[in-house]
Amino acid sequence: MEAYIEILNNMQKEAVLCTEGPLLILAGAGSGKTRVITNRIAYLIKEKGVSPKSILAITFTNKAAAEMRERVEGLVGMDAGGAWISTFHSACVRILRMYSHLIGYDNNFTIYDTDDQKTVIKNICKKFEIDTKRFKEKWFMGQISSAKDELISEGQFELDASGDFYLEKVARVYTEYQKELKRNNAFDFDDLIVKTVELFKQHPDILERFQERFRYISVDEYQDTNTAQFVFVSLIAKKYQNICVVGDDDQSIYKFRGANIGNILNFEKVFPKAKVIRLEQNYRSTQNILDAANNVIKNNKNRKAKKLWTENDAGAMIKLFHVENSYVEADRVVSQIKEFVDEGYKLNDCACLYRTNAQSRALEEAFLRANIPYKIVGGVNFYQRKEIKDVLAYLKTIDNARDDVAVRRIINVPKRGLGAAAVNAVQRVADDREINFFAAIDDGVNEGLFGKPGEKLREFRNMIEDLKESASQISLHELMDEVLEKTGYLKELEAENTVEAQTRIENIDELINKAVSYEDSADDPSLSGFLEEVSLIADIDSWSADSDYVSLITVHSAKGLEFTNVFLCGMEDGLFPMNAAICSEDETDLEEERRLAYVAITRAKKNLIITASRMRMVRGETMVSIISRFVREIPVDLIEPDRENIYVASKPSEYNGGLPSKRASKEEFFRKPYASSAAEKKFSSGEKAALEYKEGDRVAHMKFGEGIVAKIVDGGRDYEVTVDFDDVGTKKMFASFAKLKKV
C-alpha cells in the first residue's frame, strides 16, 4: 500500500479507502481532517484511476482551498488543475460565468460586497421614503440574507410576510433590491449560491452536465453549510451519490450566518446508505486540554457522541486568572506572555481569544504600554479600505458599466465638479428610461439633457470609454497604472503630502502587486477574473503565522487556526455565554455558545490560560460577574488557579490595590464562585420595572447592536421581548437580562 496511506491511523485509513457511496466523516478538532480529505482525493486519482476532472472538493476559505490543492498535487505528483478544489462561492462563480445568461444575466456580472449592498439598500430606502434611522440598512440586509440562505425568493417572502408590518416592509425592499441587482448585472454573495441552484432547477440539462462531470464530491466544514449550500451539493450528488462530507457538529458556531447544524446531524436521513466514520484521535493538543474540551461539550444534548483523545503528553494544567477587572486581566495576560517569551516561545505562539470585539480595547492598551507587537485578526479587510475600493470601482466600471454602485462611487472621485445635482439629474434619466446609470450618462450627454454639468459628464464618459479600449490591449497592472494617471487619483494623493496619503499610496501599490501576482499565476488572466478573485477573499485568508506578533481575535474568527499558547479572555456568565443565550427559551442558543467555548479551548496546543474578571464595565456601568458556567464544567483537577489572583471578598471595597484580602481554597473557589449571590441578585428579574420602550421602537443591545422591538409579552415576573436586530436577525429575551436601551 502507498506510503501516504500507511502513515494514517486506522480510522483515517478507513475514511480514505471508502470511496463509493455517501460518507460522513465526523472529524473532531485537530484530528487531521485535511490530511484525510487530500489523501482520499489522491487515492481516487492514483489508485482508483479517477480523472481529476471528475472531482469537486469544496471548503469555506480560499486559504484552505489553496492548501488542499497544494497537498493533493504533492501527493499525486501532477497538476490536479482538472479537479475543482475551491470555496462554495468560487465554484458557483465558475458555473455562473458559463451559464448566467440562461437566467437573464450577462456572464461578465459584478459581485457586490457588503458595502455595495448597503449602498443599494440605502438608495431603495430613500426611494420608498423609509426612515433609515429607525429601519437600518443592515437590518434589511440581514433579513434578505437569511431569506436567501433558506432559498426563499422575493416573491415567496412577500407571500409569507402578508399581514406583518415589519416583514411587509422587508418584502418591498427585497423585491426592489433584486430588481436593482438585475439592472446592474450584479450578484451579492448569497446570490452566487442561490442563482446557481436556480440555474440547476430551471435547466436540468445543465445540472446533468455537472452531475456527469463531478462523480466524486467532497465537502469540508459541512457543519457550517446553510440550506442553499446543502441543496447545491445535494443536487450535484443526487445521481451517483458519491458524496463525502467532513465536519464536526461540535464546532458548528455560525448559526447567526445561516449555518444549519441539521445538515450534518441529519445526513444519514438524507442519504440513508451513508457510512459514518469518527476521527477522535487529536494531533494538536495535550490530553489535559482535550479533557477540558470533552467535559464542556458533553453537556450539549444535540450532538453526535465523540470523545477526543491523544497520544501526546498530559501536558500543563489549565491556568485560571480570576482578577478584579478587565485592566488587571489585560496586565496579567501581558505578564504571562512575557514569561512565555522568557521560556523561549515567540510572540506568534500566543493568541488572545475573546467573545466580543469590544474586549480587545483593554488588551490593546496593555500591549501598547508593554511595547508588545500585536495584530487584530479579522479587522479592516484590505479590500474594504477606501482607496482600494475606489480603484476597484474604476476597474468594475471598465469591466461592467452596468454596475451602478461602482459608477456612482467614482463619478466624482477625484473631485471633478460632478456633485449631487449632476448625479440626481443622471438618476432621473435612468429612472425615466429604466436604464442603468452609465447608459443614462451616455444618452443624456448625446441629447444635451444635463445643461452645465453636461461637459464634465461627457469628459467622464469619454475617459471610461478610453480606459475600456485600453483594457483590451494592455496588461492588468498596466491598466491600473493608466487608471491612476488618467483619473488624477494618484496625483491628488501625492499632492496631500501626508502620512495618511502615503499609506494609501502604499496600499494601492500593494493592489498592483496583487494584480501582477494574479497575472503570473492565472491560466487565463482577465480583468473579470481579477475582480472575481479579490471579491472572494475572506478576512481570515490574510492571517499568517510568519510575522512575530500576538494575535488578538474573536473566537468566531479563530476557528480553523491553532496556537501554542491560547488566552481565553472574559470567561464570565453574561459575556461568555452571552446573557441572551442564558435567558433564551431556545436551548440551542446556549448550546451554540458552548460549542463556541469548545472551539476556543481546542485552538490551544500546549498551554491554555483562562481569564475572568470579577467586575466589568458594560455601557458605562460596572457590573459584578461570576465565572462562566463553561469554566465550571471543567473538572477542578485539570485547573491550576493563579494563587495571586484568587480571592473572595464580600464587597468591592475590600479590594486593596487589586490584591486579595482573603484567599480561597481551590474547592471553595469553584464551588462558591465570587459574589454569586450578589450577581444573582443583580440579574434576577425581581420586581419588574416599567419598560422605557414599546413595540415598534428602535433599541440597542450590548451584544446584538440595534434593532426594532417586534413584540412584548408580559410574563408575570418579567417581560419577554422579541427584537428584530439589524445584524443577527430575530432574538427573544427577558427584559431584565437584555437591558435594552431605546435609541
XYZ file of C-alpha atoms in Angstrom:
743
model
C 0.000 0.000 0.000
C 1.179 3.528 -0.766
C 3.219 5.261 1.946
C 0.731 8.147 2.172
C -1.926 5.611 3.193
C 0.278 3.700 5.640
C 1.009 6.820 7.707
C -2.693 7.225 8.579
C -4.291 5.882 11.735
C -6.894 3.138 11.365
C -9.947 5.396 11.239
C -8.300 7.837 8.838
C -7.296 4.934 6.604
C -10.852 3.570 6.598
C -12.156 7.001 5.567
C -9.650 7.301 2.710
C -10.381 3.818 1.333
C -14.166 4.318 1.430
C -14.690 5.918 -1.985
C -18.122 4.770 -3.159
C -21.449 5.961 -1.827
C -22.308 8.649 0.748
C -19.811 9.056 3.594
C -19.973 11.198 6.726
C -16.617 11.757 8.420
C -17.115 13.183 11.910
C -13.732 14.826 12.394
C -13.041 16.105 15.892
C -10.867 19.186 16.403
C -7.231 18.586 15.427
C -7.926 15.065 14.136
C -6.204 15.539 10.777
C -9.263 16.005 8.607
C -7.394 17.957 5.910
C -4.949 15.073 5.573
C -7.853 12.648 5.205
C -9.598 14.753 2.547
C -6.444 15.319 0.488
C -5.234 11.726 0.797
C -8.676 10.498 -0.200
C -8.620 12.657 -3.346
C -5.079 11.436 -4.121
C -6.222 7.827 -3.620
C -9.107 8.340 -6.038
C -6.719 9.676 -8.695
C -3.713 7.355 -8.179
C -5.267 4.065 -7.119
C -8.836 4.186 -8.417
C -7.966 5.825 -11.735
C -10.491 8.628 -11.323
C -9.842 11.616 -13.580
C -9.151 14.838 -11.629
C -11.867 16.417 -13.786
C -14.421 14.178 -12.073
C -13.613 15.561 -8.611
C -15.251 18.504 -6.862
C -13.834 19.444 -3.448
C -15.394 22.345 -1.584
C -14.309 24.205 1.515
C -15.054 27.608 3.040
C -11.932 29.749 2.638
C -9.566 30.414 -0.229
C -6.663 29.689 2.101
C -7.999 26.206 2.908
C -8.714 25.527 -0.777
C -5.191 26.559 -1.808
C -3.646 24.379 0.907
C -5.810 21.437 -0.139
C -4.871 21.844 -3.811
C -1.170 22.068 -2.971
C -1.295 18.940 -0.823
C -3.151 16.922 -3.459
C -0.675 17.894 -6.177
C 2.198 16.971 -3.852
C 0.691 13.519 -3.316
C -0.232 12.692 -6.905
C 2.915 14.224 -8.398
C 0.992 16.031 -11.076
C -1.090 19.114 -11.722
C -4.554 18.460 -10.308
C -5.885 21.510 -12.120
C -8.649 19.449 -13.657
C -10.167 18.987 -10.212
C -12.295 21.791 -8.830
C -10.862 22.477 -5.385
C -12.454 25.712 -4.274
C -14.867 27.507 -1.994
C -18.637 27.314 -2.473
C -18.674 30.835 -3.850
C -15.770 30.299 -6.241
C -17.321 27.114 -7.623
C -20.649 28.827 -8.181
C -18.979 31.831 -9.819
C -17.312 29.479 -12.326
C -20.660 27.910 -13.150
C -22.430 31.254 -13.459
C -19.676 32.696 -15.653
C -20.576 29.961 -18.127
C -24.349 29.887 -17.842
C -25.756 33.001 -16.116
C -27.108 34.157 -19.488
C -29.654 31.352 -19.193
C -31.230 33.044 -16.152
C -31.150 36.576 -17.549
C -27.692 37.919 -16.656
C -24.642 38.739 -18.756
C -21.696 36.465 -17.996
C -19.478 39.439 -17.044
C -21.554 40.155 -13.929
C -20.232 42.070 -10.902
C -20.083 40.636 -7.379
C -21.307 43.052 -4.692
C -19.691 43.149 -1.260
C -21.499 44.317 1.875
C -20.674 47.994 1.248
C -22.140 47.757 -2.255
C -25.249 46.057 -0.882
C -25.656 48.741 1.741
C -25.448 51.453 -0.918
C -28.190 49.794 -2.966
C -30.418 49.332 0.100
C -29.837 52.947 1.144
C -30.963 54.200 -2.267
C -34.043 51.972 -2.150
C -34.972 53.270 1.314
C -34.609 56.814 0.037
C -36.825 55.987 -2.946
C -39.520 54.447 -0.720
C -39.127 57.174 1.952
C -38.138 54.634 4.614
C -36.584 56.174 7.733
C -33.115 54.592 7.937
C -32.671 55.851 11.484
C -35.474 53.533 12.512
C -35.003 50.797 9.914
C -31.262 50.417 9.368
C -29.842 49.235 6.047
C -28.038 46.411 7.877
C -31.343 45.163 9.258
C -32.760 44.834 5.757
C -29.542 43.188 4.571
C -29.710 40.641 7.399
C -33.348 39.791 6.713
C -32.721 39.393 2.975
C -29.588 37.305 3.531
C -31.424 34.985 5.939
C -34.177 34.504 3.360
C -31.659 33.658 0.641
C -29.871 31.193 2.926
C -33.179 29.316 3.085
C -33.796 29.711 -0.680
C -36.799 31.956 -0.067
C -37.301 34.114 -3.152
C -38.555 37.690 -3.001
C -41.935 36.511 -4.307
C -42.296 33.810 -1.669
C -41.101 36.217 1.025
C -43.811 38.674 0.014
C -46.496 35.979 0.323
C -45.202 34.826 3.718
C -44.973 38.417 5.007
C -48.617 39.224 4.415
C -50.146 40.872 7.485
C -46.831 41.512 9.270
C -45.936 45.225 9.241
C -42.166 44.719 9.510
C -41.857 41.786 7.133
C -44.017 43.534 4.538
C -41.537 46.404 4.615
C -38.670 43.927 4.151
C -40.535 42.236 1.299
C -40.911 45.533 -0.551
C -37.207 46.330 -0.174
C -36.183 42.735 -1.036
C -38.174 42.826 -4.280
C -36.732 46.180 -5.329
C -33.244 45.093 -4.263
C -33.325 42.085 -6.574
C -34.596 44.245 -9.431
C -31.720 46.668 -8.837
C -29.148 43.877 -8.839
C -30.584 42.568 -12.091
C -30.421 46.053 -13.668
C -26.807 46.339 -12.525
C -25.939 42.853 -13.784
C -24.718 42.048 -10.284
C -24.934 39.269 -7.715
C -24.377 39.538 -3.980
C -22.577 36.686 -2.186
C -25.793 34.883 -1.285
C -26.955 35.091 -4.897
C -23.911 33.181 -6.088
C -25.292 30.053 -4.417
C -28.995 30.849 -4.865
C -28.731 31.638 -8.573
C -26.672 28.503 -9.236
C -29.395 26.415 -7.581
C -31.959 28.337 -9.655
C -29.960 27.570 -12.805
C -29.854 23.854 -11.980
C -33.574 23.682 -11.264
C -34.606 25.638 -14.358
C -32.192 23.831 -16.673
C -31.963 20.110 -15.802
C -29.631 19.570 -18.764
C -27.052 21.895 -17.181
C -27.421 20.110 -13.838
C -26.926 16.735 -15.525
C -23.783 18.068 -17.202
C -22.274 18.780 -13.776
C -23.607 15.540 -12.288
C -21.811 13.627 -15.024
C -18.645 15.644 -14.627
C -18.389 15.618 -10.834
C -18.924 11.986 -9.887
C -16.922 12.378 -6.671
C -17.740 15.233 -4.311
C -16.073 16.232 -1.050
C -17.346 18.974 1.271
C -15.215 20.239 4.149
C -16.619 22.000 7.258
C -20.034 20.545 6.480
C -21.422 21.708 9.834
C -21.134 25.294 8.568
C -23.289 24.843 5.462
C -26.612 26.636 5.114
C -29.703 25.337 3.343
C -28.770 26.828 -0.043
C -25.292 25.258 0.066
C -26.782 21.931 1.147
C -29.188 21.959 -1.805
C -26.386 22.915 -4.212
C -24.169 19.920 -3.339
C -27.137 17.567 -2.945
C -28.331 18.329 -6.480
C -24.933 17.559 -7.994
C -24.500 14.410 -5.856
C -28.012 13.087 -6.446
C -27.207 10.919 -9.479
C -24.110 8.994 -8.327
C -24.328 9.507 -4.530
C -20.526 9.603 -4.181
C -20.533 12.435 -1.682
C -18.121 12.650 1.234
C -18.843 15.322 3.836
C -16.379 16.115 6.590
C -17.225 18.119 9.666
C -17.800 18.303 13.385
C -21.205 19.164 14.778
C -19.440 20.232 17.984
C -17.807 23.054 16.001
C -20.992 24.420 14.430
C -20.783 28.070 15.530
C -22.183 30.082 12.637
C -25.919 29.915 13.207
C -26.021 33.715 13.053
C -24.694 33.497 9.492
C -27.302 30.968 8.459
C -25.392 27.730 9.145
C -27.788 24.846 9.697
C -26.433 22.218 12.099
C -29.245 19.950 10.937
C -27.350 19.366 7.692
C -24.708 17.305 9.483
C -26.953 15.858 12.216
C -29.452 14.579 9.619
C -27.019 13.489 6.900
C -27.963 9.816 7.256
C -31.646 10.683 6.794
C -30.943 12.495 3.519
C -28.532 9.761 2.366
C -29.883 6.566 4.026
C -26.998 4.404 2.787
C -24.399 6.691 4.321
C -21.444 5.280 6.216
C -20.290 7.193 9.326
C -16.639 7.253 10.438
C -15.451 9.085 13.566
C -11.994 10.661 13.804
C -11.356 11.123 17.513
C -7.559 10.988 17.779
C -6.256 14.529 18.172
C -2.784 15.521 16.956
C -2.832 19.131 18.123
C -3.408 19.426 21.852
C -2.353 17.911 25.151
C -4.676 15.464 26.898
C -5.485 17.959 29.661
C -6.756 20.463 27.105
C -8.793 17.742 25.377
C -10.254 16.542 28.676
C -11.366 20.092 29.391
C -12.994 20.371 25.960
C -14.676 16.956 26.259
C -16.137 17.792 29.660
C -17.573 21.059 28.407
C -19.140 19.802 25.171
C -20.686 16.663 26.664
C -23.292 18.929 28.298
C -24.885 19.570 24.886
C -27.806 17.324 24.002
C -27.990 17.925 20.240
C -24.769 16.281 19.119
C -23.240 13.098 17.796
C -21.236 11.433 20.543
C -17.462 11.549 20.222
C -14.542 11.907 22.616
C -11.184 13.388 21.666
C -8.011 11.629 22.797
C -4.333 11.938 22.001
C -1.038 10.117 22.273
C 0.520 13.441 23.302
C 1.549 14.030 26.909
C -0.981 15.098 29.526
C 0.721 18.487 29.399
C 0.449 21.517 31.628
C -2.631 22.120 33.695
C -5.021 24.823 32.527
C -4.255 28.133 34.201
C -7.020 30.327 35.532
C -6.614 34.055 36.219
C -9.656 35.345 38.106
C -8.929 39.034 38.599
C -10.533 42.253 39.726
C -11.341 43.954 36.420
C -10.574 43.984 32.707
C -7.471 46.155 33.141
C -5.917 43.791 35.668
C -6.921 40.961 33.344
C -5.055 42.544 30.415
C -1.972 43.250 32.523
C -1.940 39.654 33.758
C -2.106 38.415 30.154
C 0.853 40.635 29.224
C 2.809 39.357 32.237
C 2.209 35.736 31.237
C 3.203 36.394 27.619
C 6.481 37.866 28.856
C 7.021 34.682 30.883
C 6.392 32.594 27.766
C 8.904 34.673 25.783
C 11.476 34.191 28.561
C 10.866 30.439 28.239
C 11.736 30.570 24.537
C 8.325 30.956 22.901
C 7.773 33.517 20.131
C 5.050 36.147 20.213
C 3.242 34.447 17.334
C 2.904 31.363 19.539
C 0.417 33.383 21.595
C -3.167 34.375 20.833
C -5.834 36.143 22.870
C -9.330 34.910 22.085
C -12.452 36.726 23.193
C -16.202 36.610 22.666
C -16.802 40.202 21.515
C -14.710 42.676 19.538
C -15.053 45.315 22.263
C -12.906 43.220 24.612
C -9.805 43.955 22.544
C -9.521 47.555 23.775
C -8.101 46.841 27.243
C -5.779 44.220 25.770
C -4.536 46.607 23.076
C -3.796 49.304 25.645
C -1.851 46.832 27.772
C 0.196 45.628 24.779
C 0.973 49.202 23.764
C 2.166 50.039 27.289
C 4.350 46.925 27.307
C 5.619 47.597 23.764
C 4.470 44.151 22.607
C 3.603 43.896 18.885
C 0.083 42.630 18.243
C -2.377 42.330 15.388
C -6.146 42.239 15.428
C -7.051 39.379 13.096
C -10.248 39.991 11.163
C -10.005 43.775 11.467
C -10.426 46.098 8.485
C -10.098 43.955 5.386
C -7.514 45.291 2.927
C -10.144 45.296 0.196
C -12.529 47.392 2.302
C -10.155 50.381 2.516
C -11.370 53.488 0.718
C -8.537 53.844 -1.763
C -8.715 50.164 -2.701
C -12.483 50.283 -3.168
C -12.088 53.420 -5.301
C -9.575 51.805 -7.664
C -11.615 48.608 -7.824
C -14.734 50.667 -8.601
C -12.940 52.106 -11.646
C -11.966 48.602 -12.737
C -15.531 47.362 -12.195
C -16.897 50.245 -14.286
C -14.471 49.435 -17.081
C -15.412 45.752 -16.902
C -19.172 46.165 -16.407
C -20.569 49.676 -16.889
C -23.985 48.366 -15.831
C -22.711 48.323 -12.228
C -24.453 51.468 -10.933
C -22.850 51.251 -7.477
C -19.336 51.333 -8.951
C -20.132 54.149 -11.401
C -21.786 56.325 -8.757
C -18.850 55.745 -6.386
C -16.226 57.137 -8.777
C -18.174 59.693 -10.807
C -16.708 62.471 -8.631
C -13.576 60.708 -7.306
C -11.258 62.534 -7.527
C -13.439 65.634 -7.466
C -14.334 66.763 -10.967
C -17.264 69.076 -10.272
C -19.960 66.395 -10.502
C -21.847 66.816 -7.247
C -25.254 65.700 -6.014
C -27.151 67.807 -8.566
C -25.411 66.138 -11.509
C -25.835 62.664 -10.006
C -29.545 63.287 -9.397
C -30.003 64.533 -12.965
C -28.447 61.344 -14.328
C -30.527 59.215 -11.976
C -33.746 60.855 -13.188
C -32.894 59.910 -16.766
C -32.051 56.366 -15.645
C -35.347 56.045 -13.762
C -37.464 57.567 -16.527
C -35.983 55.311 -19.207
C -35.432 52.281 -16.931
C -31.793 52.028 -17.940
C -28.564 51.785 -15.942
C -26.680 54.819 -14.645
C -23.829 54.809 -17.171
C -26.242 54.360 -20.085
C -28.162 57.373 -18.736
C -24.934 59.436 -18.797
C -24.369 58.376 -22.407
C -27.938 59.188 -23.504
C -28.055 62.475 -21.613
C -24.699 63.662 -22.969
C -25.639 62.771 -26.550
C -29.012 64.506 -26.251
C -27.808 67.560 -24.301
C -30.043 66.853 -21.279
C -27.693 67.885 -18.478
C -27.022 71.571 -19.063
C -23.959 72.935 -17.292
C -22.663 69.576 -15.895
C -23.042 68.057 -19.359
C -19.466 68.749 -20.485
C -17.930 67.262 -17.338
C -20.172 64.205 -17.701
C -19.025 63.923 -21.337
C -15.382 64.002 -20.186
C -16.095 61.324 -17.592
C -17.858 59.094 -20.129
C -15.079 59.512 -22.697
C -12.412 58.714 -20.102
C -14.172 55.470 -19.177
C -14.599 54.537 -22.855
C -10.888 55.185 -23.471
C -9.972 53.011 -20.484
C -12.272 50.261 -21.781
C -10.406 50.308 -25.063
C -7.057 50.181 -23.243
C -8.259 47.208 -21.170
C -8.423 45.085 -24.317
C -4.875 45.977 -25.357
C -2.655 46.117 -22.258
C -1.967 44.028 -19.158
C -3.997 44.359 -15.993
C -1.308 46.116 -13.953
C -0.641 48.489 -16.861
C -4.365 49.246 -16.963
C -4.281 50.096 -13.254
C -1.372 52.487 -13.850
C -3.351 54.135 -16.639
C -6.446 54.455 -14.433
C -4.409 56.149 -11.703
C -2.829 58.542 -14.216
C -5.856 59.453 -16.343
C -8.179 59.949 -13.376
C -5.636 62.011 -11.445
C -6.232 59.808 -8.385
C -2.554 59.223 -7.621
C -1.625 62.845 -8.310
C -4.225 64.032 -5.791
C -2.861 61.728 -3.086
C 0.715 62.831 -3.780
C -0.363 66.484 -3.501
C -1.751 65.869 0.020
C 1.784 65.073 1.224
C 0.583 63.496 4.499
C 1.418 60.246 6.271
C -2.149 59.030 5.688
C -1.915 59.810 1.964
C 1.408 57.963 1.749
C -0.167 54.946 3.451
C -2.949 54.996 0.873
C -0.418 55.138 -1.958
C 1.389 52.145 -0.430
C -1.920 50.273 -0.265
C -2.570 50.998 -3.943
C 0.957 49.771 -4.730
C 0.105 46.569 -2.885
C -3.043 46.200 -5.006
C -0.886 46.486 -8.125
C 1.390 43.805 -6.643
C -1.679 41.632 -6.236
C -2.589 42.208 -9.892
C 0.902 41.180 -11.029
C 0.756 38.031 -8.863
C -2.648 37.218 -10.295
C -1.367 37.631 -13.872
C 1.598 35.368 -13.121
C -0.498 32.591 -11.582
C -3.788 32.630 -13.528
C -4.172 30.306 -16.528
C -6.112 32.904 -18.473
C -5.789 36.268 -16.663
C -8.519 38.807 -17.270
C -9.976 41.898 -15.653
C -13.159 39.979 -14.776
C -11.118 37.150 -13.273
C -9.079 39.524 -11.128
C -12.173 41.307 -9.807
C -13.749 37.952 -9.078
C -10.704 36.742 -7.152
C -10.383 39.789 -4.903
C -14.128 39.835 -4.234
C -13.997 36.295 -2.828
C -11.101 36.824 -0.417
C -12.107 36.404 3.227
C -10.534 38.277 6.169
C -9.073 35.096 7.649
C -7.257 34.292 4.385
C -4.811 37.088 5.187
C -3.759 35.591 8.531
C -0.159 34.424 8.595
C 1.948 32.760 11.256
C 5.159 34.108 9.728
C 5.185 37.537 11.418
C 6.089 37.752 15.095
C 3.169 39.359 16.896
C 0.457 38.343 19.344
C -2.849 37.656 17.613
C -5.997 39.258 19.051
C -9.002 37.507 17.618
C -12.644 36.703 18.288
C -13.435 33.052 18.841
C -15.577 33.011 15.705
C -12.634 34.211 13.612
C -10.214 31.788 15.291
C -11.955 28.683 14.016
C -9.568 26.789 11.764
C -6.491 28.288 13.435
C -4.268 26.882 16.176
C -1.783 28.426 18.594
C 0.734 27.018 21.049
C -0.480 29.280 23.852
C -4.085 30.442 23.978
C -5.533 33.037 26.346
C -9.303 32.659 26.569
C -10.379 36.021 27.949
C -13.563 37.263 29.598
C -14.931 33.896 30.707
C -17.866 35.191 32.725
C -21.557 34.406 32.667
C -23.257 37.166 30.733
C -20.265 37.622 28.437
C -19.363 34.025 27.538
C -22.006 32.663 27.423
C -23.829 35.832 26.480
C -26.834 36.950 28.518
C -29.163 36.480 25.566
C -28.247 32.791 25.321
C -28.602 32.293 29.073
C -32.088 33.835 29.029
C -33.278 32.338 25.752
C -36.127 29.841 25.834
C -34.442 28.080 22.905
C -31.847 25.727 24.421
C -29.972 25.606 21.122
C -28.780 29.183 21.736
C -26.872 28.145 24.860
C -25.636 25.009 23.105
C -24.164 27.151 20.333
C -22.329 29.224 22.953
C -20.991 26.001 24.462
C -19.803 24.844 21.038
C -18.054 28.197 20.710
C -16.274 27.576 24.031
C -15.290 24.102 22.789
C -13.804 25.637 19.625
C -11.885 28.176 21.714
C -10.421 25.546 24.041
C -9.330 23.284 21.182
C -7.346 26.068 19.481
C -4.666 25.554 22.168
C -1.780 23.157 21.570
C 0.277 23.304 24.771
C -0.969 25.973 27.155
C -4.494 27.202 27.815
C -4.939 30.212 30.082
C -8.492 31.187 31.018
C -9.126 34.681 32.354
C -12.177 36.141 34.043
C -12.951 39.456 35.679
C -14.965 39.896 38.848
C -16.199 43.278 37.692
C -16.555 44.541 34.137
C -17.816 47.834 32.756
C -20.751 47.470 30.378
C -22.205 50.561 28.699
C -20.681 52.799 31.355
C -21.911 50.724 34.317
C -19.725 48.457 36.439
C -21.297 45.020 36.664
C -20.395 42.264 39.118
C -19.708 38.999 37.297
C -19.489 35.333 38.180
C -17.152 32.939 36.469
C -18.523 31.289 33.323
C -20.536 28.116 33.688
C -18.362 26.668 30.939
C -15.292 27.052 33.157
C -17.201 25.361 35.980
C -17.916 22.434 33.650
C -14.176 21.716 33.510
C -13.090 19.265 36.247
C -11.353 21.014 39.135
C -8.320 18.730 38.957
C -7.495 19.996 35.452
C -7.167 23.615 36.555
C -4.303 25.362 38.284
C -5.637 28.634 39.710
C -3.284 31.588 39.792
C -2.744 31.936 43.533
C -2.021 35.663 43.294
C -5.400 36.322 41.749
C -7.805 34.128 43.684
C -9.650 35.777 46.483
C -13.102 36.093 47.944
C -14.380 39.451 49.107
C -17.787 40.303 50.459
C -17.816 43.677 48.724
C -15.627 45.581 46.245
C -14.388 47.945 48.939
C -12.356 45.094 50.437
C -10.022 45.134 47.426
C -6.645 46.658 48.151
C -4.753 47.628 45.036
C -6.053 44.592 43.211
C -4.505 42.194 45.759
C -6.554 39.560 47.567
C -7.818 40.390 51.023
C -8.676 36.785 51.639
C -7.561 33.603 49.875
C -9.825 30.702 48.972
C -9.073 27.009 48.556
C -9.438 25.528 45.092
C -12.606 23.668 46.120
C -14.138 26.782 47.695
C -13.217 28.806 44.646
C -15.108 26.532 42.259
C -17.999 25.546 44.429
C -18.680 29.110 45.584
C -17.795 31.495 42.780
C -17.070 35.016 43.958
C -20.089 37.187 44.680
C -22.520 34.676 43.212
C -25.337 35.799 45.469
C -24.691 39.427 44.571
C -24.619 38.588 40.899
C -27.804 36.552 41.138
C -29.489 39.444 42.886
C -28.172 41.835 40.282
C -29.550 39.789 37.413
C -32.747 38.384 38.889
C -35.962 39.701 37.470
C -37.315 40.511 40.944
C -39.962 43.181 40.804
C -40.124 44.151 37.176
C -39.731 47.768 36.232
C -41.719 49.565 33.552
C -40.104 49.428 30.127
C -38.821 52.598 28.510
C -39.661 51.254 25.038
C -42.667 49.771 23.279
C -43.377 47.648 20.210
C -42.067 49.365 17.090
C -39.373 51.320 18.953
C -35.728 51.109 17.988
C -33.491 49.739 20.755
C -29.826 48.854 21.337
C -28.375 45.684 22.896
C -24.764 45.402 24.127
C -24.091 42.272 22.019
C -26.557 42.301 19.157
C -26.433 46.008 18.334
C -29.537 47.878 17.226
C -32.919 46.518 16.178
C -36.683 47.013 16.274
C -38.952 45.716 19.044
C -41.352 43.358 17.275
C -43.273 42.021 20.278
C -43.546 42.428 24.070
C -45.255 39.758 26.188
C -45.964 40.240 29.927
C -44.645 37.073 31.550
C -45.608 37.868 35.119
C -42.227 38.428 36.786
C -40.602 39.751 33.633
C -41.308 40.863 30.074
C -40.410 38.654 27.124
C -39.183 40.941 24.350
C -38.778 39.909 20.705
C -36.380 42.112 18.721
C -35.547 42.061 15.003
C -31.868 43.027 15.081
C -30.114 44.637 12.115
C -27.172 42.228 12.100
C -28.217 38.967 13.759
C -31.909 38.544 12.976
C -34.724 37.893 15.466
C -33.998 37.197 19.143
C -36.275 36.579 22.148
C -35.052 37.669 25.588
C -36.170 38.718 29.036
C -36.172 42.461 29.556
C -34.280 42.358 32.878
C -31.396 40.469 31.279
C -31.406 42.161 27.886
C -31.100 45.704 29.302
C -32.289 47.198 26.045
C -31.867 50.926 25.580
C -34.234 52.970 23.444
C -32.437 54.873 20.670
